[in-house]
CSV table of N, CA, C and O in Angstrom, one decimal:
chain,number,residue,atom,x,y,z
A,136,UNK,N,-30.1,173.3,-51.2
A,136,UNK,CA,-28.9,173.7,-50.4
A,136,UNK,C,-29.0,173.0,-49.0
A,136,UNK,O,-30.1,173.1,-48.4
A,137,UNK,N,-28.0,172.4,-48.6
A,137,UNK,CA,-28.0,171.7,-47.3
A,137,UNK,C,-28.0,172.7,-46.1
A,137,UNK,O,-27.3,173.7,-46.2
A,138,UNK,N,-28.6,172.3,-45.1
A,138,UNK,CA,-28.6,173.1,-43.8
A,138,UNK,C,-27.2,173.2,-43.3
A,138,UNK,O,-26.8,174.2,-42.8
A,139,UNK,N,-26.4,172.1,-43.5
A,139,UNK,CA,-25.0,172.1,-43.0
A,139,UNK,C,-24.2,173.2,-43.7
A,139,UNK,O,-23.4,173.9,-43.0
A,140,UNK,N,-24.3,173.4,-45.0
A,140,UNK,CA,-23.6,174.4,-45.7
A,140,UNK,C,-24.0,175.8,-45.2
A,140,UNK,O,-23.2,176.7,-45.0
A,141,UNK,N,-25.3,176.0,-45.0
A,141,UNK,CA,-25.8,177.2,-44.5
A,141,UNK,C,-25.2,177.5,-43.1
A,141,UNK,O,-24.8,178.7,-42.9
A,142,UNK,N,-25.2,176.5,-42.3
A,142,UNK,CA,-24.6,176.7,-40.9
A,142,UNK,C,-23.1,177.1,-41.0
A,142,UNK,O,-22.6,178.0,-40.3
A,143,UNK,N,-22.4,176.4,-41.9
A,143,UNK,CA,-20.9,176.6,-42.0
A,143,UNK,C,-20.7,178.0,-42.6
A,143,UNK,O,-19.8,178.7,-42.2
A,144,UNK,N,-21.5,178.4,-43.5
A,144,UNK,CA,-21.3,179.8,-44.1
A,144,UNK,C,-21.5,180.8,-43.1
A,144,UNK,O,-20.7,181.8,-43.0
A,145,UNK,N,-22.4,180.6,-42.1
A,145,UNK,CA,-22.6,181.6,-41.1
A,145,UNK,C,-21.4,181.5,-40.1
A,145,UNK,O,-20.9,182.6,-39.7
A,146,UNK,N,-21.0,180.3,-39.7
A,146,UNK,CA,-19.9,180.2,-38.7
A,146,UNK,C,-18.6,180.8,-39.2
A,146,UNK,O,-18.0,181.5,-38.5
A,147,UNK,N,-18.3,180.5,-40.5
A,147,UNK,CA,-17.0,180.9,-41.0
A,147,UNK,C,-17.1,182.3,-41.7
A,147,UNK,O,-16.1,182.8,-42.2
A,148,UNK,N,-18.3,182.9,-41.7
A,148,UNK,CA,-18.5,184.2,-42.3
A,148,UNK,C,-18.1,184.3,-43.7
A,148,UNK,O,-17.4,185.2,-44.1
A,149,UNK,N,-18.4,183.3,-44.5
A,149,UNK,CA,-18.1,183.2,-45.9
A,149,UNK,C,-19.1,184.0,-46.7
A,149,UNK,O,-20.3,183.7,-46.6
A,150,UNK,N,-18.7,185.0,-47.4
A,150,UNK,CA,-19.6,185.8,-48.1
A,150,UNK,C,-19.4,185.8,-49.6
A,150,UNK,O,-20.4,185.7,-50.4
A,151,UNK,N,-18.2,186.0,-50.1
A,151,UNK,CA,-18.0,186.2,-51.5
A,151,UNK,C,-16.9,185.2,-52.1
A,151,UNK,O,-16.8,185.1,-53.3
A,152,UNK,N,-16.2,184.5,-51.2
A,152,UNK,CA,-15.2,183.5,-51.7
A,152,UNK,C,-15.1,182.4,-50.8
A,152,UNK,O,-15.4,182.5,-49.6
A,153,UNK,N,-14.7,181.2,-51.3
A,153,UNK,CA,-14.7,180.0,-50.5
A,153,UNK,C,-13.4,179.8,-49.8
A,153,UNK,O,-12.5,180.7,-49.8
A,154,UNK,N,-13.1,178.7,-49.2
A,154,UNK,CA,-11.9,178.4,-48.4
A,154,UNK,C,-10.6,178.5,-49.2
A,154,UNK,O,-9.6,178.6,-48.6
A,155,UNK,N,-10.7,178.3,-50.5
A,155,UNK,CA,-9.6,178.4,-51.4
A,155,UNK,C,-9.4,179.7,-52.1
A,155,UNK,O,-8.5,179.9,-52.9
A,156,UNK,N,-10.3,180.6,-51.9
A,156,UNK,CA,-10.2,181.9,-52.5
A,156,UNK,C,-10.9,182.0,-53.9
A,156,UNK,O,-10.6,182.9,-54.7
A,157,UNK,N,-11.9,181.2,-54.1
A,157,UNK,CA,-12.7,181.2,-55.4
A,157,UNK,C,-14.0,181.9,-55.1
A,157,UNK,O,-14.7,181.6,-54.2
A,158,UNK,N,-14.3,182.8,-56.0
A,158,UNK,CA,-15.6,183.6,-55.9
A,158,UNK,C,-16.8,182.8,-56.2
A,158,UNK,O,-16.7,181.8,-57.0
A,159,UNK,N,-17.9,183.1,-55.6
A,159,UNK,CA,-19.2,182.5,-55.9
A,159,UNK,C,-20.2,183.6,-55.8
A,159,UNK,O,-20.0,184.7,-55.2
A,160,UNK,N,-21.4,183.3,-56.4
A,160,UNK,CA,-22.5,184.3,-56.4
A,160,UNK,C,-23.5,184.0,-55.4
A,160,UNK,O,-24.0,184.9,-54.7
A,161,UNK,N,-23.9,182.8,-55.3
A,161,UNK,CA,-25.0,182.4,-54.3
A,161,UNK,C,-24.5,181.2,-53.5
A,161,UNK,O,-23.6,180.5,-53.9
A,162,UNK,N,-25.2,181.0,-52.4
A,162,UNK,CA,-24.9,179.9,-51.5
A,162,UNK,C,-25.0,178.6,-52.2
A,162,UNK,O,-24.4,177.6,-51.9
A,163,UNK,N,-25.9,178.5,-53.2
A,163,UNK,CA,-26.1,177.3,-54.0
A,163,UNK,C,-24.9,176.9,-54.8
A,163,UNK,O,-24.8,175.8,-55.3
A,164,UNK,N,-23.9,177.8,-54.9
A,164,UNK,CA,-22.7,177.6,-55.7
A,164,UNK,C,-21.6,176.8,-54.8
A,164,UNK,O,-20.6,176.5,-55.3
A,165,UNK,N,-22.0,176.6,-53.5
A,165,UNK,CA,-21.0,176.0,-52.6
A,165,UNK,C,-21.3,174.5,-52.4
A,165,UNK,O,-22.4,174.1,-52.5
A,166,UNK,N,-20.2,173.8,-52.1
A,166,UNK,CA,-20.3,172.4,-51.8
A,166,UNK,C,-19.5,172.1,-50.6
A,166,UNK,O,-18.6,172.9,-50.2
A,167,UNK,N,-19.8,170.9,-50.0
A,167,UNK,CA,-19.1,170.5,-48.8
A,167,UNK,C,-17.9,169.6,-49.2
A,167,UNK,O,-18.2,168.6,-49.9
A,168,UNK,N,-16.7,169.9,-48.8
A,168,UNK,CA,-15.6,169.0,-49.1
A,168,UNK,C,-15.2,168.3,-47.8
A,168,UNK,O,-15.1,169.0,-46.7
A,169,UNK,N,-15.2,167.0,-47.8
A,169,UNK,CA,-14.7,166.2,-46.6
A,169,UNK,C,-13.2,166.4,-46.5
A,169,UNK,O,-12.5,166.0,-47.4
A,170,UNK,N,-12.8,166.9,-45.4
A,170,UNK,CA,-11.4,167.1,-45.1
A,170,UNK,C,-10.8,165.7,-44.9
A,170,UNK,O,-9.8,165.3,-45.5
A,171,UNK,N,-11.4,164.9,-44.0
A,171,UNK,CA,-11.1,163.5,-43.9
A,171,UNK,C,-12.1,162.8,-44.8
A,171,UNK,O,-13.3,162.9,-44.6
A,172,UNK,N,-11.6,162.1,-45.8
A,172,UNK,CA,-12.4,161.5,-46.8
A,172,UNK,C,-13.5,160.6,-46.2
A,172,UNK,O,-13.3,159.9,-45.2
A,173,UNK,N,-14.7,160.6,-46.9
A,173,UNK,CA,-15.7,159.7,-46.5
A,173,UNK,C,-15.3,158.2,-46.5
A,173,UNK,O,-15.6,157.5,-45.6
A,174,UNK,N,-14.5,157.9,-47.5
A,174,UNK,CA,-14.0,156.5,-47.6
A,174,UNK,C,-13.0,156.1,-46.5
A,174,UNK,O,-12.8,155.0,-46.2
A,175,UNK,N,-12.5,157.1,-45.8
A,175,UNK,CA,-11.6,156.9,-44.7
A,175,UNK,C,-12.3,157.1,-43.3
A,175,UNK,O,-11.7,157.2,-42.3
A,176,UNK,N,-13.6,157.2,-43.4
A,176,UNK,CA,-14.4,157.3,-42.2
A,176,UNK,C,-14.8,158.7,-41.8
A,176,UNK,O,-15.4,158.9,-40.8
A,177,UNK,N,-14.4,159.7,-42.7
A,177,UNK,CA,-14.8,161.1,-42.4
A,177,UNK,C,-16.3,161.3,-42.5
A,177,UNK,O,-16.9,160.9,-43.4
A,178,UNK,N,-16.8,162.0,-41.5
A,178,UNK,CA,-18.2,162.3,-41.4
A,178,UNK,C,-18.5,163.6,-42.1
A,178,UNK,O,-17.7,164.5,-42.2
A,179,UNK,N,-19.8,163.8,-42.4
A,179,UNK,CA,-20.2,165.0,-43.0
A,179,UNK,C,-20.7,165.9,-41.8
A,179,UNK,O,-21.9,166.0,-41.5
A,180,UNK,N,-19.7,166.5,-41.2
A,180,UNK,CA,-19.9,167.3,-40.0
A,180,UNK,C,-19.2,168.6,-40.2
A,180,UNK,O,-18.2,168.7,-41.0
A,181,UNK,N,-19.6,169.6,-39.5
A,181,UNK,CA,-18.9,170.9,-39.5
A,181,UNK,C,-17.5,170.8,-39.3
A,181,UNK,O,-16.6,171.4,-40.0
A,182,UNK,N,-17.1,170.0,-38.3
A,182,UNK,CA,-15.7,169.9,-38.0
A,182,UNK,C,-14.8,169.1,-39.0
A,182,UNK,O,-13.6,169.1,-38.9
A,183,UNK,N,-15.5,168.5,-40.0
A,183,UNK,CA,-14.7,167.8,-41.0
A,183,UNK,C,-15.0,168.4,-42.4
A,183,UNK,O,-14.8,167.7,-43.4
A,184,UNK,N,-15.4,169.7,-42.5
A,184,UNK,CA,-15.7,170.2,-43.7
A,184,UNK,C,-15.0,171.5,-44.1
A,184,UNK,O,-14.5,172.2,-43.3
A,185,UNK,N,-15.0,171.7,-45.4
A,185,UNK,CA,-14.5,172.9,-46.0
A,185,UNK,C,-15.6,173.3,-47.1
A,185,UNK,O,-16.1,172.5,-47.8
A,186,UNK,N,-15.8,174.6,-47.1
A,186,UNK,CA,-16.8,175.1,-48.2
A,186,UNK,C,-16.0,175.5,-49.4
A,186,UNK,O,-15.1,176.4,-49.4
A,187,UNK,N,-16.3,174.8,-50.5
A,187,UNK,CA,-15.6,175.0,-51.8
A,187,UNK,C,-16.7,175.3,-52.9
A,187,UNK,O,-17.8,174.7,-52.8
A,188,UNK,N,-16.4,176.0,-53.9
A,188,UNK,CA,-17.3,176.2,-55.0
A,188,UNK,C,-17.4,174.8,-55.7
A,188,UNK,O,-16.4,174.2,-56.0
A,189,UNK,N,-18.7,174.5,-55.9
A,189,UNK,CA,-18.9,173.1,-56.4
A,189,UNK,C,-18.5,173.0,-57.9
A,189,UNK,O,-18.2,171.9,-58.3
A,190,UNK,N,-18.5,174.0,-58.7
A,190,UNK,CA,-18.2,173.9,-60.1
A,190,UNK,C,-16.7,174.3,-60.3
A,190,UNK,O,-16.3,174.3,-61.5
A,191,UNK,N,-16.0,174.6,-59.3
A,191,UNK,CA,-14.7,175.2,-59.5
A,191,UNK,C,-13.6,174.6,-58.6
A,191,UNK,O,-12.9,173.7,-58.9
A,192,UNK,N,-13.6,175.1,-57.4
A,192,UNK,CA,-12.5,174.7,-56.4
A,192,UNK,C,-12.6,173.3,-56.0
A,192,UNK,O,-11.6,172.6,-55.9
A,193,UNK,N,-13.8,172.7,-55.8
A,193,UNK,CA,-14.0,171.4,-55.4
A,193,UNK,C,-13.5,170.4,-56.5
A,193,UNK,O,-12.6,169.5,-56.2
A,194,UNK,N,-13.9,170.5,-57.7
A,194,UNK,CA,-13.3,169.6,-58.7
A,194,UNK,C,-11.8,169.8,-59.0
A,194,UNK,O,-11.1,168.9,-59.3
A,195,UNK,N,-11.4,171.1,-58.9
A,195,UNK,CA,-10.0,171.4,-59.1
A,195,UNK,C,-9.2,170.8,-58.0
A,195,UNK,O,-8.1,170.2,-58.3
A,196,UNK,N,-9.6,170.8,-56.8
A,196,UNK,CA,-8.9,170.2,-55.7
A,196,UNK,C,-8.7,168.7,-55.9
A,196,UNK,O,-7.6,168.1,-55.7
A,197,UNK,N,-9.8,168.1,-56.4
A,197,UNK,CA,-9.7,166.6,-56.7
A,197,UNK,C,-8.8,166.3,-57.9
A,197,UNK,O,-8.2,165.2,-58.0
A,198,UNK,N,-8.7,167.2,-58.9
A,198,UNK,CA,-7.8,167.1,-60.0
A,198,UNK,C,-6.4,167.1,-59.4
A,198,UNK,O,-5.5,166.3,-59.8
A,199,UNK,N,-6.1,168.0,-58.5
A,199,UNK,CA,-4.8,168.1,-57.9
A,199,UNK,C,-4.5,166.9,-57.1
A,199,UNK,O,-3.4,166.3,-57.2
A,200,UNK,N,-5.5,166.4,-56.4
A,200,UNK,CA,-5.3,165.1,-55.7
A,200,UNK,C,-4.9,164.0,-56.6
A,200,UNK,O,-4.0,163.2,-56.3
A,201,UNK,N,-5.5,163.9,-57.8
A,201,UNK,CA,-5.1,162.9,-58.8
A,201,UNK,C,-3.7,163.0,-59.4
A,201,UNK,O,-3.1,162.0,-59.6
A,202,UNK,N,-3.3,164.2,-59.6
A,202,UNK,CA,-2.0,164.5,-60.3
A,202,UNK,C,-0.9,164.8,-59.4
A,202,UNK,O,0.3,164.5,-59.7
A,203,UNK,N,-1.1,165.4,-58.2
A,203,UNK,CA,0.0,165.9,-57.3
A,203,UNK,C,-0.5,165.7,-55.9
A,203,UNK,O,-0.9,166.6,-55.2
A,204,UNK,N,-0.5,164.5,-55.5
A,204,UNK,CA,-1.1,164.1,-54.2
A,204,UNK,C,-0.5,164.9,-53.0
A,204,UNK,O,-1.2,165.4,-52.1
A,205,UNK,N,0.8,165.2,-53.0
A,205,UNK,CA,1.4,166.0,-52.0
A,205,UNK,C,0.9,167.4,-51.9
A,205,UNK,O,0.7,168.0,-50.8
A,206,UNK,N,0.6,168.0,-53.1
A,206,UNK,CA,0.0,169.3,-53.1
A,206,UNK,C,-1.4,169.3,-52.5
A,206,UNK,O,-1.9,170.2,-51.8
A,207,UNK,N,-2.2,168.2,-52.9
A,207,UNK,CA,-3.5,168.0,-52.3
A,207,UNK,C,-3.5,168.0,-50.8
A,207,UNK,O,-4.3,168.6,-50.1
A,208,UNK,N,-2.6,167.2,-50.3
A,208,UNK,CA,-2.4,167.0,-48.8
A,208,UNK,C,-2.1,168.4,-48.2
A,208,UNK,O,-2.7,168.7,-47.2
A,209,UNK,N,-1.2,169.1,-48.8
A,209,UNK,CA,-0.9,170.4,-48.3
A,209,UNK,C,-2.1,171.4,-48.2
A,209,UNK,O,-2.3,172.0,-47.2
A,210,UNK,N,-2.8,171.5,-49.3
A,210,UNK,CA,-4.0,172.3,-49.4
A,210,UNK,C,-5.0,171.8,-48.4
A,210,UNK,O,-5.6,172.6,-47.6
A,211,UNK,N,-5.2,170.5,-48.3
A,211,UNK,CA,-6.2,169.9,-47.4
A,211,UNK,C,-5.8,170.3,-45.9
A,211,UNK,O,-6.7,170.5,-45.1
A,212,UNK,N,-4.6,170.3,-45.6
A,212,UNK,CA,-4.1,170.7,-44.3
A,212,UNK,C,-4.4,172.1,-44.0
A,212,UNK,O,-4.8,172.5,-42.9
A,213,UNK,N,-4.3,173.0,-45.0
A,213,UNK,CA,-4.7,174.4,-44.8
A,213,UNK,C,-6.2,174.5,-44.6
A,213,UNK,O,-6.7,175.2,-43.7
A,214,UNK,N,-7.0,173.7,-45.3
A,214,UNK,CA,-8.5,173.7,-45.1
A,214,UNK,C,-8.8,173.2,-43.7
A,214,UNK,O,-9.7,173.8,-43.1
A,215,UNK,N,-8.1,172.3,-43.2
A,215,UNK,CA,-8.3,171.8,-41.9
A,215,UNK,C,-8.0,172.9,-40.9
A,215,UNK,O,-8.7,173.1,-39.9
A,216,UNK,N,-6.9,173.6,-41.1
A,216,UNK,CA,-6.6,174.8,-40.2
A,216,UNK,C,-7.6,175.8,-40.2
A,216,UNK,O,-8.0,176.3,-39.2
A,217,UNK,N,-8.1,176.2,-41.4
A,217,UNK,CA,-9.2,177.1,-41.5
A,217,UNK,C,-10.4,176.6,-40.8
A,217,UNK,O,-11.1,177.4,-40.0
A,218,UNK,N,-10.8,175.4,-40.9
A,218,UNK,CA,-11.9,174.8,-40.2
A,218,UNK,C,-11.7,174.9,-38.7
A,218,UNK,O,-12.7,175.3,-38.0
A,219,UNK,N,-10.6,174.7,-38.2
A,219,UNK,CA,-10.4,174.7,-36.8
A,219,UNK,C,-10.4,176.0,-36.2
A,219,UNK,O,-10.7,176.2,-35.0
A,220,UNK,N,-10.2,177.1,-37.0
A,220,UNK,CA,-10.2,178.4,-36.4
A,220,UNK,C,-11.6,179.0,-36.4
A,220,UNK,O,-11.8,180.1,-35.8
A,221,UNK,N,-12.6,178.4,-37.1
A,221,UNK,CA,-14.0,178.8,-37.1
A,221,UNK,C,-14.1,180.2,-37.5
A,221,UNK,O,-15.0,181.0,-37.0
A,222,UNK,N,-13.3,180.6,-38.5
A,222,UNK,CA,-13.5,181.9,-39.2
A,222,UNK,C,-13.0,181.8,-40.6
A,222,UNK,O,-12.4,180.9,-41.0
A,223,UNK,N,-13.2,182.9,-41.4
A,223,UNK,CA,-12.9,182.8,-42.8
A,223,UNK,C,-11.3,182.7,-42.9
A,223,UNK,O,-10.6,183.0,-42.0
A,224,UNK,N,-10.9,182.3,-44.1
A,224,UNK,CA,-9.5,182.1,-44.3
A,224,UNK,C,-8.7,183.4,-44.1
A,224,UNK,O,-9.2,184.5,-44.5
A,225,UNK,N,-7.5,183.3,-43.5
A,225,UNK,CA,-6.7,184.5,-43.4
A,225,UNK,C,-6.0,184.8,-44.7
A,225,UNK,O,-5.9,183.9,-45.6
A,226,UNK,N,-5.4,186.0,-44.8
A,226,UNK,CA,-4.7,186.3,-46.0
A,226,UNK,C,-3.5,185.3,-46.2
A,226,UNK,O,-3.3,184.8,-47.3
A,227,UNK,N,-2.8,185.0,-45.1
A,227,UNK,CA,-1.7,184.0,-45.2
A,227,UNK,C,-2.1,182.7,-45.7
A,227,UNK,O,-1.4,182.0,-46.5
A,228,UNK,N,-3.3,182.2,-45.3
A,228,UNK,CA,-3.8,180.9,-45.7
A,228,UNK,C,-4.2,180.9,-47.2
A,228,UNK,O,-3.9,180.0,-47.9
A,229,UNK,N,-4.9,182.0,-47.6
A,229,UNK,CA,-5.2,182.2,-49.0
A,229,UNK,C,-4.0,182.2,-49.9
A,229,UNK,O,-3.9,181.6,-51.0
A,230,UNK,N,-3.0,182.9,-49.4
A,230,UNK,CA,-1.7,183.1,-50.2
A,230,UNK,C,-1.0,181.7,-50.3
A,230,UNK,O,-0.5,181.4,-51.3
A,231,UNK,N,-1.0,181.0,-49.2
A,231,UNK,CA,-0.4,179.6,-49.2
A,231,UNK,C,-1.1,178.7,-50.2
A,231,UNK,O,-0.4,178.0,-51.0
A,232,UNK,N,-2.4,178.7,-50.2
A,232,UNK,CA,-3.2,177.9,-51.2
A,232,UNK,C,-2.8,178.4,-52.6
A,232,UNK,O,-2.6,177.6,-53.5
A,233,UNK,N,-2.8,179.7,-52.8
A,233,UNK,CA,-2.5,180.3,-54.1
A,233,UNK,C,-1.2,179.9,-54.7
A,233,UNK,O,-1.0,179.5,-55.8
A,234,UNK,N,-0.2,179.9,-53.8
A,234,UNK,CA,1.2,179.4,-54.2
A,234,UNK,C,1.2,178.0,-54.7
A,234,UNK,O,1.8,177.7,-55.7
A,235,UNK,N,0.4,177.2,-54.1
A,235,UNK,CA,0.3,175.8,-54.5
A,235,UNK,C,-0.4,175.7,-55.8
A,235,UNK,O,0.0,175.0,-56.8
A,236,UNK,N,-1.5,176.4,-56.0
A,236,UNK,CA,-2.2,176.4,-57.3
A,236,UNK,C,-1.3,176.9,-58.4
A,236,UNK,O,-1.3,176.3,-59.5
A,237,UNK,N,-0.6,177.9,-58.2
A,237,UNK,CA,0.3,178.5,-59.2
A,237,UNK,C,1.4,177.5,-59.6
A,237,UNK,O,1.7,177.3,-60.8
A,238,UNK,N,1.9,176.8,-58.6
A,238,UNK,CA,2.9,175.7,-58.9
A,238,UNK,C,2.3,174.6,-59.7
A,238,UNK,O,2.9,174.1,-60.7
A,239,UNK,N,1.1,174.2,-59.3
A,239,UNK,CA,0.4,173.1,-60.0
A,239,UNK,C,0.2,173.5,-61.5
A,239,UNK,O,0.4,172.7,-62.4
A,240,UNK,N,-0.3,174.7,-61.7
A,240,UNK,CA,-0.5,175.3,-63.0
A,240,UNK,C,0.7,175.3,-63.8
A,240,UNK,O,0.7,175.1,-65.0
A,241,UNK,N,1.8,175.7,-63.2
A,241,UNK,CA,3.1,175.8,-63.9
A,241,UNK,C,3.5,174.4,-64.4
A,241,UNK,O,3.9,174.2,-65.5
A,242,UNK,N,3.3,173.4,-63.5
A,242,UNK,CA,3.7,172.0,-63.9
A,242,UNK,C,2.8,171.4,-64.9
A,242,UNK,O,3.3,170.5,-65.7
A,243,UNK,N,1.6,171.7,-64.9
A,243,UNK,CA,0.6,171.0,-65.7
A,243,UNK,C,-0.1,171.9,-66.8
A,243,UNK,O,-1.1,171.5,-67.3
A,244,UNK,N,0.5,173.0,-67.1
A,244,UNK,CA,-0.1,174.0,-68.0
A,244,UNK,C,-0.5,173.4,-69.3
A,244,UNK,O,-1.6,173.7,-69.9
A,245,UNK,N,0.3,172.5,-69.9
A,245,UNK,CA,0.0,172.0,-71.2
A,245,UNK,C,-0.6,170.6,-71.2
A,245,UNK,O,-0.8,170.0,-72.2
A,246,UNK,N,-0.8,170.1,-70.0
A,246,UNK,CA,-1.4,168.7,-69.9
A,246,UNK,C,-2.8,168.7,-70.3
A,246,UNK,O,-3.6,169.7,-70.2
A,247,UNK,N,-3.2,167.6,-70.9
A,247,UNK,CA,-4.6,167.4,-71.3
A,247,UNK,C,-5.2,166.2,-70.7
A,247,UNK,O,-4.5,165.2,-70.3
A,248,UNK,N,-6.6,166.2,-70.6
A,248,UNK,CA,-7.3,165.0,-70.1
A,248,UNK,C,-7.5,164.0,-71.2
A,248,UNK,O,-7.1,164.2,-72.3
A,249,UNK,N,-8.2,162.9,-70.9
A,249,UNK,CA,-8.4,161.9,-71.9
A,249,UNK,C,-9.3,162.3,-73.0
A,249,UNK,O,-9.3,161.6,-74.1
A,250,UNK,N,-10.0,163.4,-72.9
A,250,UNK,CA,-10.8,164.0,-74.0
A,250,UNK,C,-10.1,165.0,-74.8
A,250,UNK,O,-10.6,165.6,-75.7
A,251,UNK,N,-8.8,165.2,-74.5
A,251,UNK,CA,-7.9,166.2,-75.2
A,251,UNK,C,-8.1,167.6,-74.8
A,251,UNK,O,-7.5,168.5,-75.4
A,252,UNK,N,-8.8,167.8,-73.7
A,252,UNK,CA,-9.0,169.2,-73.1
A,252,UNK,C,-7.9,169.5,-72.2
A,252,UNK,O,-7.4,168.6,-71.4
A,253,UNK,N,-7.5,170.8,-72.1
A,253,UNK,CA,-6.5,171.2,-71.1
A,253,UNK,C,-7.0,171.0,-69.7
A,253,UNK,O,-8.2,171.2,-69.4
A,254,UNK,N,-6.1,170.5,-68.8
A,254,UNK,CA,-6.5,170.3,-67.4
A,254,UNK,C,-6.8,171.6,-66.8
A,254,UNK,O,-7.7,171.7,-66.0
A,255,UNK,N,-5.9,172.6,-67.0
A,255,UNK,CA,-6.0,173.9,-66.4
A,255,UNK,C,-7.0,174.7,-67.2
A,255,UNK,O,-6.7,175.2,-68.2
A,256,UNK,N,-8.2,174.9,-66.6
A,256,UNK,CA,-9.2,175.6,-67.3
A,256,UNK,C,-9.1,177.1,-66.9
A,256,UNK,O,-8.6,177.4,-65.8
A,257,UNK,N,-9.4,178.0,-67.8
A,257,UNK,CA,-9.2,179.4,-67.6
A,257,UNK,C,-10.0,179.9,-66.4
A,257,UNK,O,-9.5,180.8,-65.7
A,258,UNK,N,-11.1,179.3,-66.1
A,258,UNK,CA,-11.9,179.7,-65.0
A,258,UNK,C,-11.2,179.4,-63.7
A,258,UNK,O,-11.5,180.1,-62.7
A,259,UNK,N,-10.3,178.5,-63.6
A,259,UNK,CA,-9.5,178.2,-62.4
A,259,UNK,C,-8.6,179.4,-62.1
A,259,UNK,O,-8.3,179.6,-60.9
A,260,UNK,N,-8.3,180.2,-63.1
A,260,UNK,CA,-7.5,181.4,-62.9
A,260,UNK,C,-8.3,182.6,-62.7
A,260,UNK,O,-8.1,183.4,-61.8
A,261,UNK,N,-9.4,182.7,-63.6
A,261,UNK,CA,-10.2,184.0,-63.6
A,261,UNK,C,-11.0,184.2,-62.4
A,261,UNK,O,-11.3,185.3,-62.0
A,262,UNK,N,-11.5,183.1,-61.7
A,262,UNK,CA,-12.4,183.3,-60.6
A,262,UNK,C,-11.8,183.3,-59.2
A,262,UNK,O,-12.5,183.3,-58.2
A,263,UNK,N,-10.5,183.5,-59.2
A,263,UNK,CA,-9.8,183.6,-57.9
A,263,UNK,C,-9.9,185.1,-57.4
A,263,UNK,O,-9.9,186.0,-58.3
A,264,UNK,N,-10.0,185.3,-56.1
A,264,UNK,CA,-10.0,186.7,-55.6
A,264,UNK,C,-8.6,187.3,-55.8
A,264,UNK,O,-7.6,186.5,-56.0
A,265,UNK,N,-8.5,188.5,-55.9
A,265,UNK,CA,-7.2,189.2,-56.0
A,265,UNK,C,-6.6,189.2,-54.6
A,265,UNK,O,-7.2,189.5,-53.6
A,266,UNK,N,-5.3,188.9,-54.6
A,266,UNK,CA,-4.5,188.9,-53.3
A,266,UNK,C,-3.5,190.0,-53.3
A,266,UNK,O,-3.0,190.4,-54.3
């Protein structure tokens, strides 16, 4: 576990769910998401990060980036807002992210990847906090 993730968890008071509202069990379940991409010069710093579950929210966000770039940008802007307030996500922020996720799921519910598996995994739905 990186020291940066530990510091961010303390600053943002993240205990049971990440910046997108996905539950996790231990700090080892979290990963660092570059708000400004590394490839665009984004640094791995507290001010450029969002804490996301590494097996769930993080890959899901990048799936959204691949399929619905505007939705990705919208969610990433919410992550930037959460980062700038230096506290856990507000109910309104979590709800805004959730609305985008629900719309993405509505649009891509039957889509499959190159291996024939559904894009929308059940865990993407089951591990969200109740709002």
